[in-house]
């Protein structure tokens, strides 16, 4: 189970660590950073799917996604005007998560400005960010002794069994040159050809990296993640486990319900354990749930629509829905359903999946739902949270209350929502699958998103490390 998500340098998320407990409800006013947190999670999932660079480029490139404020806000909080300062570190967007077993972080930076074949002509892909650094570690917090696999530019190393040395950077030495932050030191020294051959290793190393480390490759290209390129069950089983975890995350955001929506069209159906993110295979997913023998489907539909029954019709291999409602002579097809009814059925298919994901994230699931459907939706989410970790992003106070989370809750900085000095009561609340919902309230302070009430004692431990 994920225990924390950390984001640094992304939009309004200058540096935030969000604790996770099992069923978490992220709430806050408009513009507080909820959507930015949701997008950051999707970017993090993109590292395991190989599309993080493309996704970020489609958002306008790294420059448009970076934190737009100063490096620090200490002066502004003391009453001084907000103003920029001399940059003391690299331009960086960092994403990461911690779980019970492994943690992972990725550091994205600016592309090299001269990337042509001759090393002088400008590249046409300057909106593409580059992956500068990746780390996988054991346990909830990254420490020198817990790092299992590390990537610095094109070089990826895995810890040698029984090794305790963490001499990162010893091969290249320390440098105060700012260019080291943004460019590959191996490529600058002529030690890497930039292709996939893996050539350029210093003679005599025999695949050995720094002391205590074994080099997997030094030719990983800047738009490739080590999760997708080096997840080897023999050489790097940790990467394979992290990749499977991240690839399994599911996100559902703003299902379309217009007349041309994919969910309203008839499609050829096959067994569908996972609903597509646009809902195009809704009927097949519903049929898969029915054949799995899950009685929750009938209860969820009847709970929301006064005893209605949902069936699936099959004609020449094409699947369609049929909603039988009391008092009506014929069922309603999917093309006849109201927008709210269709969106609720899409959420039913997503939450009652026969293949629960490691993490399920719903972004404003209450959109277009009648207030009478909020309570059935909350009951559905709570049942799903007994089988999988769930995060709900919403500014709907009724939905937050129905989920059992206090919309006005939040820590006082001591780890206790009730304001007790010792914070023991909050620490004793259960976490994990089936645990009560926890609320995470976001707010803006001088343009920066922060977790309301989070203080030094209640912020989950986190370390980003450096590129050097």
Short mmCIF file of C-alpha atoms in Angstrom, two decimals:
data_model
loop_
_atom_site.label_atom_id
_atom_site.label_comp_id
_atom_site.label_asym_id
_atom_site.label_seq_id
_atom_site.Cartn_x
_atom_site.Cartn_y
_atom_site.Cartn_z
CA UNK A 1 0.00 0.00 0.00
CA UNK A 2 1.19 3.52 -0.79
CA UNK A 3 1.95 5.55 2.33
CA UNK A 4 2.89 8.91 0.78
CA UNK A 5 3.08 10.82 -2.50
CA UNK A 6 5.61 13.63 -2.89
CA UNK A 7 5.75 16.37 -5.54
CA UNK A 8 8.26 19.19 -5.94
CA UNK A 9 8.30 21.94 -8.54
CA UNK A 10 5.04 21.07 -10.35
CA UNK A 11 2.60 23.94 -10.89
CA UNK A 12 1.42 25.09 -7.44
CA UNK A 13 3.01 22.08 -5.72
CA UNK A 14 6.32 23.69 -4.80
CA UNK A 15 7.20 20.98 -2.27
CA UNK A 16 4.44 18.87 -0.78
CA UNK A 17 4.23 15.40 0.77
CA UNK A 18 0.72 13.95 1.01
CA UNK A 19 0.14 11.07 3.46
CA UNK A 20 -2.01 8.16 2.29
CA UNK A 21 -3.90 5.76 4.53
CA UNK A 22 -6.18 3.47 2.48
CA UNK A 23 -9.21 5.57 1.60
CA UNK A 24 -8.14 9.18 1.24
CA UNK A 25 -10.34 12.11 0.26
CA UNK A 26 -8.42 15.07 -1.14
CA UNK A 27 -10.51 18.20 -0.87
CA UNK A 28 -10.17 21.97 -0.86
CA UNK A 29 -11.52 25.07 -2.63
CA UNK A 30 -11.20 25.70 -6.35
CA UNK A 31 -7.61 26.53 -7.28
CA UNK A 32 -6.14 24.88 -4.17
CA UNK A 33 -4.10 22.35 -6.15
CA UNK A 34 -6.34 19.27 -6.21
CA UNK A 35 -6.15 18.89 -9.98
CA UNK A 36 -2.39 19.47 -9.91
CA UNK A 37 -1.98 16.63 -7.42
CA UNK A 38 -4.14 14.39 -9.62
CA UNK A 39 -2.07 15.27 -12.71
CA UNK A 40 1.16 14.70 -10.81
CA UNK A 41 0.00 11.19 -9.93
CA UNK A 42 -0.77 10.52 -13.59
CA UNK A 43 2.70 11.75 -14.56
CA UNK A 44 4.21 9.42 -11.98
CA UNK A 45 2.22 6.52 -13.41
CA UNK A 46 3.53 7.50 -16.84
CA UNK A 47 7.04 6.52 -15.74
CA UNK A 48 5.91 2.91 -15.58
CA UNK A 49 4.11 3.13 -18.92
CA UNK A 50 6.83 4.91 -20.84
CA UNK A 51 4.85 8.08 -21.65
CA UNK A 52 5.82 10.54 -18.91
CA UNK A 53 7.84 12.73 -21.29
CA UNK A 54 5.08 12.79 -23.92
CA UNK A 55 2.41 13.55 -21.33
CA UNK A 56 4.39 16.44 -19.92
CA UNK A 57 5.17 17.78 -23.39
CA UNK A 58 1.44 17.78 -24.23
CA UNK A 59 0.88 19.96 -21.17
CA UNK A 60 3.05 22.60 -22.83
CA UNK A 61 6.45 21.29 -21.90
CA UNK A 62 8.41 21.43 -18.69
CA UNK A 63 8.58 25.23 -18.69
CA UNK A 64 4.78 25.61 -18.44
CA UNK A 65 4.42 22.92 -15.76
CA UNK A 66 7.11 24.17 -13.39
CA UNK A 67 6.47 26.02 -10.16
CA UNK A 68 6.31 29.69 -11.18
CA UNK A 69 7.17 31.25 -7.83
CA UNK A 70 10.50 31.93 -6.12
CA UNK A 71 12.65 29.10 -4.77
CA UNK A 72 11.68 30.05 -1.21
CA UNK A 73 8.81 32.05 0.28
CA UNK A 74 10.35 32.79 3.65
CA UNK A 75 10.79 36.46 2.91
CA UNK A 76 7.23 36.87 1.61
CA UNK A 77 5.85 35.23 4.75
CA UNK A 78 7.76 37.78 6.82
CA UNK A 79 5.98 40.59 4.97
CA UNK A 80 8.49 41.30 2.20
CA UNK A 81 7.56 41.51 -1.47
CA UNK A 82 7.70 38.28 -3.47
CA UNK A 83 10.78 38.40 -5.66
CA UNK A 84 13.10 36.02 -7.41
CA UNK A 85 16.54 35.10 -6.12
CA UNK A 86 19.70 33.65 -7.56
CA UNK A 87 19.12 30.01 -8.44
CA UNK A 88 21.12 27.71 -6.16
CA UNK A 89 19.93 24.42 -7.59
CA UNK A 90 18.80 22.83 -10.84
CA UNK A 91 15.52 23.54 -12.58
CA UNK A 92 13.70 20.41 -11.57
CA UNK A 93 10.33 18.70 -11.40
CA UNK A 94 10.41 15.80 -8.96
CA UNK A 95 7.77 13.14 -8.34
CA UNK A 96 7.85 10.19 -5.99
CA UNK A 97 5.95 7.79 -3.79
CA UNK A 98 6.61 5.63 -0.77
CA UNK A 99 4.95 2.31 -0.01
CA UNK A 100 5.22 -0.49 2.53
CA UNK A 101 7.79 -2.27 0.36
CA UNK A 102 9.47 0.13 -2.09
CA UNK A 103 9.81 3.79 -2.86
CA UNK A 104 10.52 5.52 -6.16
CA UNK A 105 11.36 9.01 -7.34
CA UNK A 106 12.01 10.60 -10.72
CA UNK A 107 13.74 13.92 -11.38
CA UNK A 108 12.85 15.68 -14.65
CA UNK A 109 14.86 18.61 -15.96
CA UNK A 110 15.51 20.83 -18.92
CA UNK A 111 16.75 19.31 -22.18
CA UNK A 112 20.19 20.13 -23.49
CA UNK A 113 19.85 23.12 -25.78
CA UNK A 114 22.30 21.84 -28.42
CA UNK A 115 21.23 18.35 -29.38
CA UNK A 116 21.77 18.07 -33.11
CA UNK A 117 24.00 15.48 -34.72
CA UNK A 118 26.86 17.98 -34.79
CA UNK A 119 26.30 18.99 -31.18
CA UNK A 120 25.67 22.61 -32.14
CA UNK A 121 22.37 22.83 -34.01
CA UNK A 122 19.25 23.30 -31.87
CA UNK A 123 16.92 20.37 -31.40
CA UNK A 124 13.30 20.49 -32.48
CA UNK A 125 12.25 18.77 -29.25
CA UNK A 126 13.13 21.41 -26.71
CA UNK A 127 9.70 21.08 -25.09
CA UNK A 128 10.53 17.51 -24.12
CA UNK A 129 11.82 17.22 -20.55
CA UNK A 130 14.67 14.86 -19.80
CA UNK A 131 14.88 12.28 -17.05
CA UNK A 132 17.95 13.26 -15.06
CA UNK A 133 17.67 10.89 -12.11
CA UNK A 134 15.63 7.92 -10.83
CA UNK A 135 15.93 6.02 -7.57
CA UNK A 136 14.27 2.88 -6.19
CA UNK A 137 14.73 2.11 -2.52
CA UNK A 138 13.47 -0.33 0.11
CA UNK A 139 11.18 0.86 2.86
CA UNK A 140 9.24 4.09 3.32
CA UNK A 141 12.18 6.56 3.31
CA UNK A 142 15.15 6.90 0.97
CA UNK A 143 18.43 6.61 2.87
CA UNK A 144 21.93 5.83 1.57
CA UNK A 145 21.72 2.29 2.86
CA UNK A 146 18.22 1.62 1.52
CA UNK A 147 18.83 2.53 -2.15
CA UNK A 148 18.50 -0.54 -4.40
CA UNK A 149 18.71 0.88 -7.94
CA UNK A 150 19.80 4.35 -9.01
CA UNK A 151 19.98 6.20 -12.29
CA UNK A 152 21.96 9.35 -13.00
CA UNK A 153 21.46 10.57 -16.56
CA UNK A 154 22.24 7.54 -18.75
CA UNK A 155 23.94 5.41 -16.09
CA UNK A 156 21.92 2.87 -14.12
CA UNK A 157 23.42 0.86 -11.27
CA UNK A 158 22.06 -1.76 -8.90
CA UNK A 159 23.41 -2.45 -5.45
CA UNK A 160 25.71 -5.42 -5.19
CA UNK A 161 24.47 -8.08 -2.76
CA UNK A 162 25.85 -7.41 0.69
CA UNK A 163 27.33 -4.03 -0.25
CA UNK A 164 26.98 -1.08 2.08
CA UNK A 165 28.86 1.66 0.21
CA UNK A 166 26.83 4.47 -1.32
CA UNK A 167 29.59 6.28 -3.17
CA UNK A 168 27.41 7.95 -5.81
CA UNK A 169 29.30 10.32 -8.04
CA UNK A 170 32.77 9.10 -7.12
CA UNK A 171 33.50 8.15 -10.72
CA UNK A 172 32.98 11.73 -11.89
CA UNK A 173 34.00 13.70 -8.84
CA UNK A 174 32.37 16.78 -7.38
CA UNK A 175 31.97 19.95 -9.39
CA UNK A 176 30.51 23.37 -8.76
CA UNK A 177 29.70 23.84 -12.45
CA UNK A 178 25.97 24.47 -12.88
CA UNK A 179 26.07 22.57 -16.20
CA UNK A 180 26.43 19.36 -14.20
CA UNK A 181 22.84 19.78 -13.11
CA UNK A 182 21.43 19.71 -16.63
CA UNK A 183 23.81 17.64 -18.80
CA UNK A 184 25.17 14.11 -18.73
CA UNK A 185 28.69 14.09 -17.26
CA UNK A 186 29.48 10.80 -19.01
CA UNK A 187 28.48 12.23 -22.40
CA UNK A 188 30.44 15.43 -21.73
CA UNK A 189 33.57 13.42 -21.02
CA UNK A 190 33.11 11.37 -24.20
CA UNK A 191 32.34 8.19 -22.25
CA UNK A 192 29.00 7.46 -23.92
CA UNK A 193 28.06 7.40 -27.54
CA UNK A 194 24.37 8.18 -26.94
CA UNK A 195 23.09 5.04 -28.67
CA UNK A 196 21.59 1.85 -27.26
CA UNK A 197 24.74 -0.24 -27.64
CA UNK A 198 25.87 0.31 -24.08
CA UNK A 199 29.36 1.16 -25.31
CA UNK A 200 31.57 3.73 -23.72
CA UNK A 201 32.18 1.91 -20.44
CA UNK A 202 35.63 2.68 -19.11
CA UNK A 203 38.03 -0.11 -19.90
CA UNK A 204 38.59 -2.62 -17.19
CA UNK A 205 35.32 -2.01 -15.30
CA UNK A 206 33.74 -5.27 -16.45
CA UNK A 207 30.26 -3.92 -15.66
CA UNK A 208 31.23 -2.74 -12.19
CA UNK A 209 30.16 0.74 -11.16
CA UNK A 210 31.19 2.59 -8.03
CA UNK A 211 32.22 0.51 -5.06
CA UNK A 212 29.35 -1.74 -4.00
CA UNK A 213 27.41 -1.20 -7.23
CA UNK A 214 26.97 -3.12 -10.48
CA UNK A 215 26.41 -1.14 -13.66
CA UNK A 216 23.38 -2.21 -15.68
CA UNK A 217 23.82 0.28 -18.51
CA UNK A 218 25.25 3.67 -19.29
CA UNK A 219 23.31 4.23 -22.50
CA UNK A 220 19.80 4.90 -21.21
CA UNK A 221 18.40 7.72 -23.28
CA UNK A 222 17.03 10.83 -21.54
CA UNK A 223 13.42 10.19 -22.59
CA UNK A 224 13.45 6.58 -21.34
CA UNK A 225 12.65 5.48 -17.80
CA UNK A 226 14.62 2.71 -16.20
CA UNK A 227 11.29 1.20 -15.13
CA UNK A 228 10.33 0.44 -18.73
CA UNK A 229 13.77 -0.32 -20.18
CA UNK A 230 15.55 -2.27 -17.44
CA UNK A 231 12.86 -4.15 -15.49
CA UNK A 232 14.80 -7.42 -15.57
CA UNK A 233 13.67 -10.21 -13.19
CA UNK A 234 17.25 -11.43 -12.78
CA UNK A 235 19.40 -8.29 -12.77
CA UNK A 236 16.93 -5.83 -11.29
CA UNK A 237 13.83 -7.55 -9.84
CA UNK A 238 13.05 -4.42 -7.81
CA UNK A 239 12.48 -2.45 -11.00
CA UNK A 240 10.08 -5.10 -12.26
CA UNK A 241 8.04 -4.97 -9.05
CA UNK A 242 7.88 -1.18 -9.03
CA UNK A 243 6.93 -1.09 -12.72
CA UNK A 244 4.08 -3.56 -12.17
CA UNK A 245 2.88 -1.55 -9.19
CA UNK A 246 2.88 1.78 -11.05
CA UNK A 247 1.41 0.36 -14.26
CA UNK A 248 -1.49 -1.04 -12.25
CA UNK A 249 -2.70 2.36 -11.02
CA UNK A 250 -6.02 3.44 -12.53
CA UNK A 251 -7.40 6.91 -13.05
CA UNK A 252 -10.95 7.91 -13.90
CA UNK A 253 -11.67 11.54 -14.64
CA UNK A 254 -14.69 13.20 -16.23
CA UNK A 255 -16.41 10.45 -18.19
CA UNK A 256 -18.06 11.84 -21.29
CA UNK A 257 -21.84 11.44 -21.46
CA UNK A 258 -22.77 13.36 -24.63
CA UNK A 259 -24.53 11.70 -27.56
CA UNK A 260 -21.22 10.78 -29.21
CA UNK A 261 -19.55 9.55 -26.02
CA UNK A 262 -17.71 6.21 -26.39
CA UNK A 263 -19.81 4.73 -23.58
CA UNK A 264 -23.03 5.36 -25.55
CA UNK A 265 -21.85 3.44 -28.61
CA UNK A 266 -22.39 -0.27 -29.23
CA UNK A 267 -19.10 -2.17 -29.34
CA UNK A 268 -17.93 -5.70 -29.95
CA UNK A 269 -17.41 -7.11 -26.50
CA UNK A 270 -14.74 -9.35 -25.00
CA UNK A 271 -14.06 -10.25 -21.38
CA UNK A 272 -13.15 -6.93 -19.76
CA UNK A 273 -11.77 -7.05 -16.21
CA UNK A 274 -10.67 -3.39 -16.39
CA UNK A 275 -12.91 -0.55 -17.60
CA UNK A 276 -11.21 1.70 -20.16
CA UNK A 277 -10.56 5.24 -18.99
CA UNK A 278 -13.08 6.61 -21.51
CA UNK A 279 -15.72 3.97 -20.71
CA UNK A 280 -15.99 2.64 -24.26
CA UNK A 281 -16.23 -0.97 -23.04
CA UNK A 282 -18.82 -0.31 -20.33
CA UNK A 283 -21.25 -3.06 -21.36
CA UNK A 284 -18.49 -5.68 -21.61
CA UNK A 285 -17.11 -4.63 -18.20
CA UNK A 286 -20.58 -4.91 -16.63
CA UNK A 287 -21.04 -8.38 -18.14
CA UNK A 288 -17.63 -9.44 -16.81
CA UNK A 289 -18.64 -8.33 -13.31
CA UNK A 290 -21.95 -10.22 -13.57
CA UNK A 291 -20.30 -13.45 -14.67
CA UNK A 292 -17.81 -13.16 -11.83
CA UNK A 293 -20.75 -13.65 -9.49
CA UNK A 294 -20.47 -10.34 -7.76
CA UNK A 295 -23.80 -9.54 -6.10
CA UNK A 296 -22.58 -6.01 -5.41
CA UNK A 297 -23.54 -5.01 -8.95
CA UNK A 298 -27.25 -5.63 -8.47
CA UNK A 299 -27.17 -4.01 -5.04
CA UNK A 300 -25.34 -0.93 -6.31
CA UNK A 301 -27.83 -0.39 -9.15
CA UNK A 302 -30.89 -1.06 -7.00
CA UNK A 303 -29.54 1.22 -4.25
CA UNK A 304 -29.21 4.14 -6.67
CA UNK A 305 -32.29 3.66 -8.87
CA UNK A 306 -35.07 2.37 -6.61
CA UNK A 307 -34.87 -1.33 -7.36
CA UNK A 308 -33.79 -1.09 -11.00
CA UNK A 309 -32.04 -4.05 -12.64
CA UNK A 310 -29.18 -3.71 -15.12
CA UNK A 311 -28.79 -6.32 -17.86
CA UNK A 312 -26.47 -6.68 -20.84
CA UNK A 313 -27.78 -7.60 -24.28
CA UNK A 314 -25.61 -9.24 -26.93
CA UNK A 315 -26.46 -9.05 -30.63
CA UNK A 316 -23.97 -10.49 -33.14
CA UNK A 317 -21.18 -10.01 -30.62
CA UNK A 318 -22.03 -6.37 -29.92
CA UNK A 319 -22.79 -5.51 -26.30
CA UNK A 320 -25.33 -3.00 -25.03
CA UNK A 321 -26.93 -2.14 -21.69
CA UNK A 322 -30.57 -2.53 -20.73
CA UNK A 323 -31.78 -0.77 -17.56
CA UNK A 324 -35.08 -2.19 -16.26
CA UNK A 325 -36.89 0.28 -14.01
CA UNK A 326 -40.05 -0.43 -11.99
CA UNK A 327 -43.21 0.75 -13.77
CA UNK A 328 -41.68 0.83 -17.26
CA UNK A 329 -42.78 -1.55 -20.03
CA UNK A 330 -39.36 -1.82 -21.68
CA UNK A 331 -35.75 -1.35 -20.62
CA UNK A 332 -33.76 1.74 -21.46
CA UNK A 333 -30.74 1.33 -23.72
CA UNK A 334 -27.49 3.10 -23.06
CA UNK A 335 -28.32 5.77 -25.67
CA UNK A 336 -31.45 6.69 -23.69
CA UNK A 337 -29.86 7.04 -20.27
CA UNK A 338 -29.47 10.46 -18.69
CA UNK A 339 -25.96 11.86 -18.32
CA UNK A 340 -25.96 11.33 -14.56
CA UNK A 341 -27.26 7.76 -14.81
CA UNK A 342 -24.61 6.86 -17.37
CA UNK A 343 -21.81 8.38 -15.31
CA UNK A 344 -22.98 6.51 -12.22
CA UNK A 345 -22.99 3.19 -14.11
CA UNK A 346 -19.47 3.95 -15.36
CA UNK A 347 -18.35 4.48 -11.77
CA UNK A 348 -20.05 1.21 -10.80
CA UNK A 349 -18.03 -0.65 -13.44
CA UNK A 350 -14.80 1.06 -12.33
CA UNK A 351 -15.27 0.42 -8.61
CA UNK A 352 -16.59 -3.16 -8.83
CA UNK A 353 -13.81 -4.32 -11.15
CA UNK A 354 -12.99 -8.02 -10.92
CA UNK A 355 -9.29 -7.12 -11.02
CA UNK A 356 -8.67 -4.58 -8.23
CA UNK A 357 -5.71 -2.27 -8.91
CA UNK A 358 -3.00 -1.31 -6.40
CA UNK A 359 -4.38 2.25 -6.47
CA UNK A 360 -7.64 3.66 -7.82
CA UNK A 361 -7.94 7.45 -8.20
CA UNK A 362 -11.26 9.18 -8.91
CA UNK A 363 -11.21 12.85 -9.86
CA UNK A 364 -14.45 14.64 -8.93
CA UNK A 365 -16.69 11.58 -9.37
CA UNK A 366 -19.74 13.57 -8.23
CA UNK A 367 -19.79 15.57 -11.50
CA UNK A 368 -23.30 15.61 -13.09
CA UNK A 369 -24.73 13.31 -10.40
CA UNK A 370 -28.02 14.17 -8.74
CA UNK A 371 -27.61 14.79 -4.99
CA UNK A 372 -29.62 11.60 -4.34
CA UNK A 373 -26.84 9.58 -5.98
CA UNK A 374 -24.08 10.93 -3.74
CA UNK A 375 -24.88 8.59 -0.85
CA UNK A 376 -25.03 5.41 -3.03
CA UNK A 377 -21.77 6.48 -4.67
CA UNK A 378 -20.10 6.90 -1.27
CA UNK A 379 -21.25 3.44 -0.18
CA UNK A 380 -19.84 2.03 -3.41
CA UNK A 381 -16.49 3.74 -2.84
CA UNK A 382 -16.28 2.45 0.73
CA UNK A 383 -16.92 -1.11 -0.45
CA UNK A 384 -14.25 -0.75 -3.13
CA UNK A 385 -11.80 0.53 -0.49
CA UNK A 386 -12.06 -2.83 1.26
CA UNK A 387 -10.34 -4.45 -1.74
CA UNK A 388 -8.02 -1.74 -3.04
CA UNK A 389 -6.44 1.57 -2.07
CA UNK A 390 -8.64 4.47 -3.17
CA UNK A 391 -8.06 8.21 -3.51
CA UNK A 392 -11.02 10.50 -4.19
CA UNK A 393 -10.34 14.07 -5.32
CA UNK A 394 -13.43 16.20 -4.70
CA UNK A 395 -14.65 19.57 -3.45
CA UNK A 396 -18.14 18.19 -2.73
CA UNK A 397 -18.81 18.51 1.00
CA UNK A 398 -21.81 16.09 0.84
CA UNK A 399 -19.64 13.38 -0.75
CA UNK A 400 -16.89 13.93 1.81
CA UNK A 401 -19.42 13.57 4.65
CA UNK A 402 -21.03 10.47 3.13
CA UNK A 403 -17.61 8.85 2.83
CA UNK A 404 -17.25 9.27 6.58
CA UNK A 405 -14.49 11.89 6.41
CA UNK A 406 -14.83 15.21 8.21
CA UNK A 407 -14.59 18.01 5.61
CA UNK A 408 -13.53 20.41 8.34
CA UNK A 409 -10.93 18.04 9.73
CA UNK A 410 -7.20 18.31 9.43
CA UNK A 411 -4.15 18.12 11.58
CA UNK A 412 -3.08 20.87 13.92
CA UNK A 413 0.55 20.23 13.11
CA UNK A 414 1.03 17.65 15.85
CA UNK A 415 -0.43 14.70 13.98
CA UNK A 416 -3.75 14.95 15.82
CA UNK A 417 -6.92 16.20 14.19
CA UNK A 418 -8.57 16.93 17.52
CA UNK A 419 -5.82 19.28 18.59
CA UNK A 420 -4.42 17.06 21.35
CA UNK A 421 -0.81 17.87 22.08
CA UNK A 422 0.49 14.32 21.95
CA UNK A 423 -1.34 13.28 18.76
CA UNK A 424 -1.79 9.74 20.12
CA UNK A 425 -5.44 9.42 19.11
CA UNK A 426 -4.69 10.15 15.44
CA UNK A 427 -1.71 7.77 15.46
CA UNK A 428 -3.94 4.97 16.72
CA UNK A 429 -6.54 5.28 13.96
CA UNK A 430 -6.39 2.25 11.66
CA UNK A 431 -4.88 2.47 8.19
CA UNK A 432 -4.95 0.08 5.27
CA UNK A 433 -7.69 -1.55 3.22
CA UNK A 434 -11.10 -1.17 4.83
CA UNK A 435 -9.96 1.59 7.20
CA UNK A 436 -12.07 4.70 7.75
CA UNK A 437 -11.78 7.52 5.24
CA UNK A 438 -9.19 10.20 5.93
CA UNK A 439 -9.51 13.74 4.64
CA UNK A 440 -6.57 15.64 3.15
CA UNK A 441 -7.44 19.31 2.76
CA UNK A 442 -5.37 21.45 0.40
CA UNK A 443 -5.11 25.24 0.49
CA UNK A 444 -3.10 27.96 -1.22
CA UNK A 445 -0.62 30.18 0.64
CA UNK A 446 1.14 32.79 -1.54
CA UNK A 447 0.40 30.63 -4.57
CA UNK A 448 1.86 27.50 -2.99
CA UNK A 449 -0.30 24.44 -2.28
CA UNK A 450 -0.01 23.10 1.25
CA UNK A 451 -1.76 20.41 3.28
CA UNK A 452 -3.91 22.17 5.86
CA UNK A 453 -2.66 21.62 9.40
CA UNK A 454 0.43 19.73 8.33
CA UNK A 455 3.41 20.52 10.54
CA UNK A 456 6.88 19.20 11.22
CA UNK A 457 5.59 16.27 13.25
CA UNK A 458 2.74 15.29 10.91
CA UNK A 459 4.54 15.59 7.56
CA UNK A 460 5.59 12.14 6.30
CA UNK A 461 9.38 11.78 6.21
CA UNK A 462 10.80 12.33 2.74
CA UNK A 463 14.21 12.96 1.17
CA UNK A 464 14.75 14.00 -2.47
CA UNK A 465 18.52 13.68 -2.58
CA UNK A 466 20.49 15.53 -5.27
CA UNK A 467 21.70 15.05 -8.82
CA UNK A 468 25.34 15.37 -7.84
#
